[in-house]
PDB file of C-alpha atoms in Angstrom:
ATOM      1  CA  MET A   1      40.155  14.110 -11.204  1.00  0.00           C
ATOM      2  CA  GLY A   2      38.791  17.187 -12.947  1.00  0.00           C
ATOM      3  CA  LEU A   3      35.504  17.485 -14.762  1.00  0.00           C
ATOM      4  CA  PHE A   4      36.927  16.700 -18.205  1.00  0.00           C
ATOM      5  CA  ASP A   5      39.819  14.414 -17.203  1.00  0.00           C
ATOM      6  CA  PHE A   6      37.876  11.337 -18.309  1.00  0.00           C
ATOM      7  CA  LEU A   7      37.966  12.633 -21.911  1.00  0.00           C
ATOM      8  CA  LYS A   8      41.735  12.783 -21.843  1.00  0.00           C
ATOM      9  CA  LYS A   9      42.073   9.203 -20.604  1.00  0.00           C
ATOM     10  CA  GLY A  10      39.486   7.814 -23.025  1.00  0.00           C
ATOM     11  CA  LYS A  11      37.603   5.780 -20.470  1.00  0.00           C
ATOM     12  CA  GLU A  12      35.576   6.330 -17.357  1.00  0.00           C
ATOM     13  CA  GLU A  13      36.808   4.870 -14.102  1.00  0.00           C
ATOM     14  CA  PRO A  14      34.492   3.750 -11.323  1.00  0.00           C
ATOM     15  CA  ALA A  15      34.387   5.841  -8.169  1.00  0.00           C
ATOM     16  CA  LYS A  16      36.877   4.717  -5.572  1.00  0.00           C
ATOM     17  CA  GLN A  17      35.516   3.258  -2.319  1.00  0.00           C
ATOM     18  CA  PRO A  18      37.001   4.697   0.876  1.00  0.00           C
ATOM     19  CA  THR A  19      39.469   2.298   2.466  1.00  0.00           C
ATOM     20  CA  GLY A  20      38.020  -0.002   5.098  1.00  0.00           C
ATOM     21  CA  THR A  21      34.419   0.295   3.835  1.00  0.00           C
ATOM     22  CA  PRO A  22      33.076  -2.942   2.316  1.00  0.00           C
ATOM     23  CA  ARG A  23      31.253  -2.477  -0.975  1.00  0.00           C
ATOM     24  CA  THR A  24      27.747  -3.936  -1.102  1.00  0.00           C
ATOM     25  CA  ASN A  25      25.028  -4.029  -3.694  1.00  0.00           C
ATOM     26  CA  GLN A  26      22.339  -3.606  -1.057  1.00  0.00           C
ATOM     27  CA  MET A  27      19.072  -2.002  -2.140  1.00  0.00           C
ATOM     28  CA  PRO A  28      17.493   0.633   0.128  1.00  0.00           C
ATOM     29  CA  GLY A  29      15.030  -0.930   2.548  1.00  0.00           C
ATOM     30  CA  GLN A  30      16.663  -4.355   2.333  1.00  0.00           C
ATOM     31  CA  PRO A  31      18.136  -5.987   5.440  1.00  0.00           C
ATOM     32  CA  THR A  32      21.858  -5.670   6.017  1.00  0.00           C
ATOM     33  CA  GLN A  33      24.015  -8.757   5.943  1.00  0.00           C
ATOM     34  CA  GLY A  34      23.720 -10.836   9.076  1.00  0.00           C
ATOM     35  CA  THR A  35      20.063  -9.968   9.717  1.00  0.00           C
ATOM     36  CA  THR A  36      16.942 -11.686   8.587  1.00  0.00           C
ATOM     37  CA  ALA A  37      14.297 -10.013   6.461  1.00  0.00           C
ATOM     38  CA  SER A  38      11.616 -10.644   9.053  1.00  0.00           C
ATOM     39  CA  THR A  39      13.345  -8.395  11.576  1.00  0.00           C
ATOM     40  CA  ASN A  40      13.269  -5.436   9.200  1.00  0.00           C
ATOM     41  CA  GLN A  41       9.836  -5.809   7.598  1.00  0.00           C
ATOM     42  CA  GLN A  42       6.471  -4.800   8.944  1.00  0.00           C
ATOM     43  CA  HIS A  43       3.724  -7.369   8.992  1.00  0.00           C
ATOM     44  CA  VAL A  44       1.263  -6.809   6.149  1.00  0.00           C
ATOM     45  CA  ASN A  45      -2.389  -7.791   6.399  1.00  0.00           C
ATOM     46  CA  ALA A  46      -3.435 -10.557   4.029  1.00  0.00           C
ATOM     47  CA  THR A  47      -6.442  -8.509   2.912  1.00  0.00           C
ATOM     48  CA  SER A  48      -6.301  -4.947   1.704  1.00  0.00           C
ATOM     49  CA  THR A  49      -9.071  -2.494   2.417  1.00  0.00           C
ATOM     50  CA  ASP A  50     -10.250   1.023   1.626  1.00  0.00           C
ATOM     51  CA  THR A  51     -12.398   3.326   3.706  1.00  0.00           C
ATOM     52  CA  TYR A  52     -15.628   4.908   2.491  1.00  0.00           C
ATOM     53  CA  THR A  53     -17.617   7.624   4.270  1.00  0.00           C
ATOM     54  CA  VAL A  54     -21.372   7.155   3.867  1.00  0.00           C
ATOM     55  CA  GLN A  55     -23.107  10.048   2.087  1.00  0.00           C
ATOM     56  CA  SER A  56     -26.773  11.039   2.214  1.00  0.00           C
ATOM     57  CA  GLY A  57     -28.797   8.768  -0.097  1.00  0.00           C
ATOM     58  CA  ASP A  58     -26.271   5.913  -0.015  1.00  0.00           C
ATOM     59  CA  SER A  59     -27.193   2.283   0.446  1.00  0.00           C
ATOM     60  CA  LEU A  60     -24.884  -0.701   0.709  1.00  0.00           C
ATOM     61  CA  SER A  61     -25.933  -1.835  -2.770  1.00  0.00           C
ATOM     62  CA  LYS A  62     -25.151   1.610  -4.261  1.00  0.00           C
ATOM     63  CA  ILE A  63     -21.763   1.632  -2.560  1.00  0.00           C
ATOM     64  CA  ALA A  64     -21.071  -1.931  -3.765  1.00  0.00           C
ATOM     65  CA  GLN A  65     -22.035  -0.947  -7.322  1.00  0.00           C
ATOM     66  CA  ARG A  66     -19.549   1.942  -7.276  1.00  0.00           C
ATOM     67  CA  GLN A  67     -16.790   0.044  -5.505  1.00  0.00           C
ATOM     68  CA  TYR A  68     -17.077  -3.418  -7.067  1.00  0.00           C
ATOM     69  CA  GLY A  69     -19.228  -2.919 -10.164  1.00  0.00           C
ATOM     70  CA  SER A  70     -21.910  -5.196  -8.725  1.00  0.00           C
ATOM     71  CA  ALA A  71     -24.747  -4.138  -6.410  1.00  0.00           C
ATOM     72  CA  SER A  72     -25.162  -7.719  -5.226  1.00  0.00           C
ATOM     73  CA  SER A  73     -21.732  -7.537  -3.533  1.00  0.00           C
ATOM     74  CA  TRP A  74     -23.217  -5.403  -0.738  1.00  0.00           C
ATOM     75  CA  THR A  75     -22.891  -8.354   1.656  1.00  0.00           C
ATOM     76  CA  LYS A  76     -19.064  -8.079   1.524  1.00  0.00           C
ATOM     77  CA  ILE A  77     -19.314  -4.529   2.830  1.00  0.00           C
ATOM     78  CA  TYR A  78     -21.962  -5.430   5.404  1.00  0.00           C
ATOM     79  CA  ASN A  79     -20.006  -8.405   6.767  1.00  0.00           C
ATOM     80  CA  ALA A  80     -16.886  -6.261   7.156  1.00  0.00           C
ATOM     81  CA  ASN A  81     -18.825  -3.527   9.005  1.00  0.00           C
ATOM     82  CA  LYS A  82     -21.437  -5.298  11.163  1.00  0.00           C
ATOM     83  CA  THR A  83     -20.158  -3.631  14.328  1.00  0.00           C
ATOM     84  CA  ILE A  84     -20.613  -0.175  12.771  1.00  0.00           C
ATOM     85  CA  ILE A  85     -23.878  -0.789  10.888  1.00  0.00           C
ATOM     86  CA  GLY A  86     -25.640  -3.018  13.395  1.00  0.00           C
ATOM     87  CA  ASP A  87     -28.228  -5.722  12.742  1.00  0.00           C
ATOM     88  CA  ASN A  88     -30.095  -3.906   9.951  1.00  0.00           C
ATOM     89  CA  PRO A  89     -28.043  -3.438   6.747  1.00  0.00           C
ATOM     90  CA  ASP A  90     -30.691  -1.008   5.438  1.00  0.00           C
ATOM     91  CA  LEU A  91     -29.904   1.494   8.180  1.00  0.00           C
ATOM     92  CA  ILE A  92     -26.586   3.116   7.306  1.00  0.00           C
ATOM     93  CA  LYS A  93     -26.096   6.739   8.324  1.00  0.00           C
ATOM     94  CA  PRO A  94     -24.240   9.619   6.643  1.00  0.00           C
ATOM     95  CA  GLY A  95     -20.833  10.091   8.190  1.00  0.00           C
ATOM     96  CA  GLN A  96     -20.261   6.431   9.030  1.00  0.00           C
ATOM     97  CA  LYS A  97     -16.827   5.250   7.904  1.00  0.00           C
ATOM     98  CA  LEU A  98     -17.072   1.819   6.313  1.00  0.00           C
ATOM     99  CA  THR A  99     -14.271  -0.576   5.504  1.00  0.00           C
ATOM    100  CA  ILE A 100     -14.348  -1.700   1.863  1.00  0.00           C
ATOM    101  CA  PRO A 101     -12.599  -5.097   1.525  1.00  0.00           C
ATOM    102  CA  ARG A 102     -10.443  -5.469  -1.603  1.00  0.00           C
ATOM    103  CA  ASP A 103      -9.881  -9.189  -1.354  1.00  0.00           C
TER     104      ASP A 103
END
């Protein structure tokens, strides 16, 4: 079929499938027939997070204000990062990478 043959016929014909190949309406990334979705999907964490690198002059309340819009939400950040920060939430250091929960 040439480039302008469809004008001569007056209608467009669908592309022909090669013989022996089943036609599917499968979307990319979806499991093929005969498999389950769980075998082809990665497990996703229930909570999403971001990472923040502490800058000079930062405090957990300043970070919470920027990230959540509320300085009083600093405890969310502290609880998610106790192993990095330690026992004193007032002692964060520039360069520390903190997890910012988005849940």
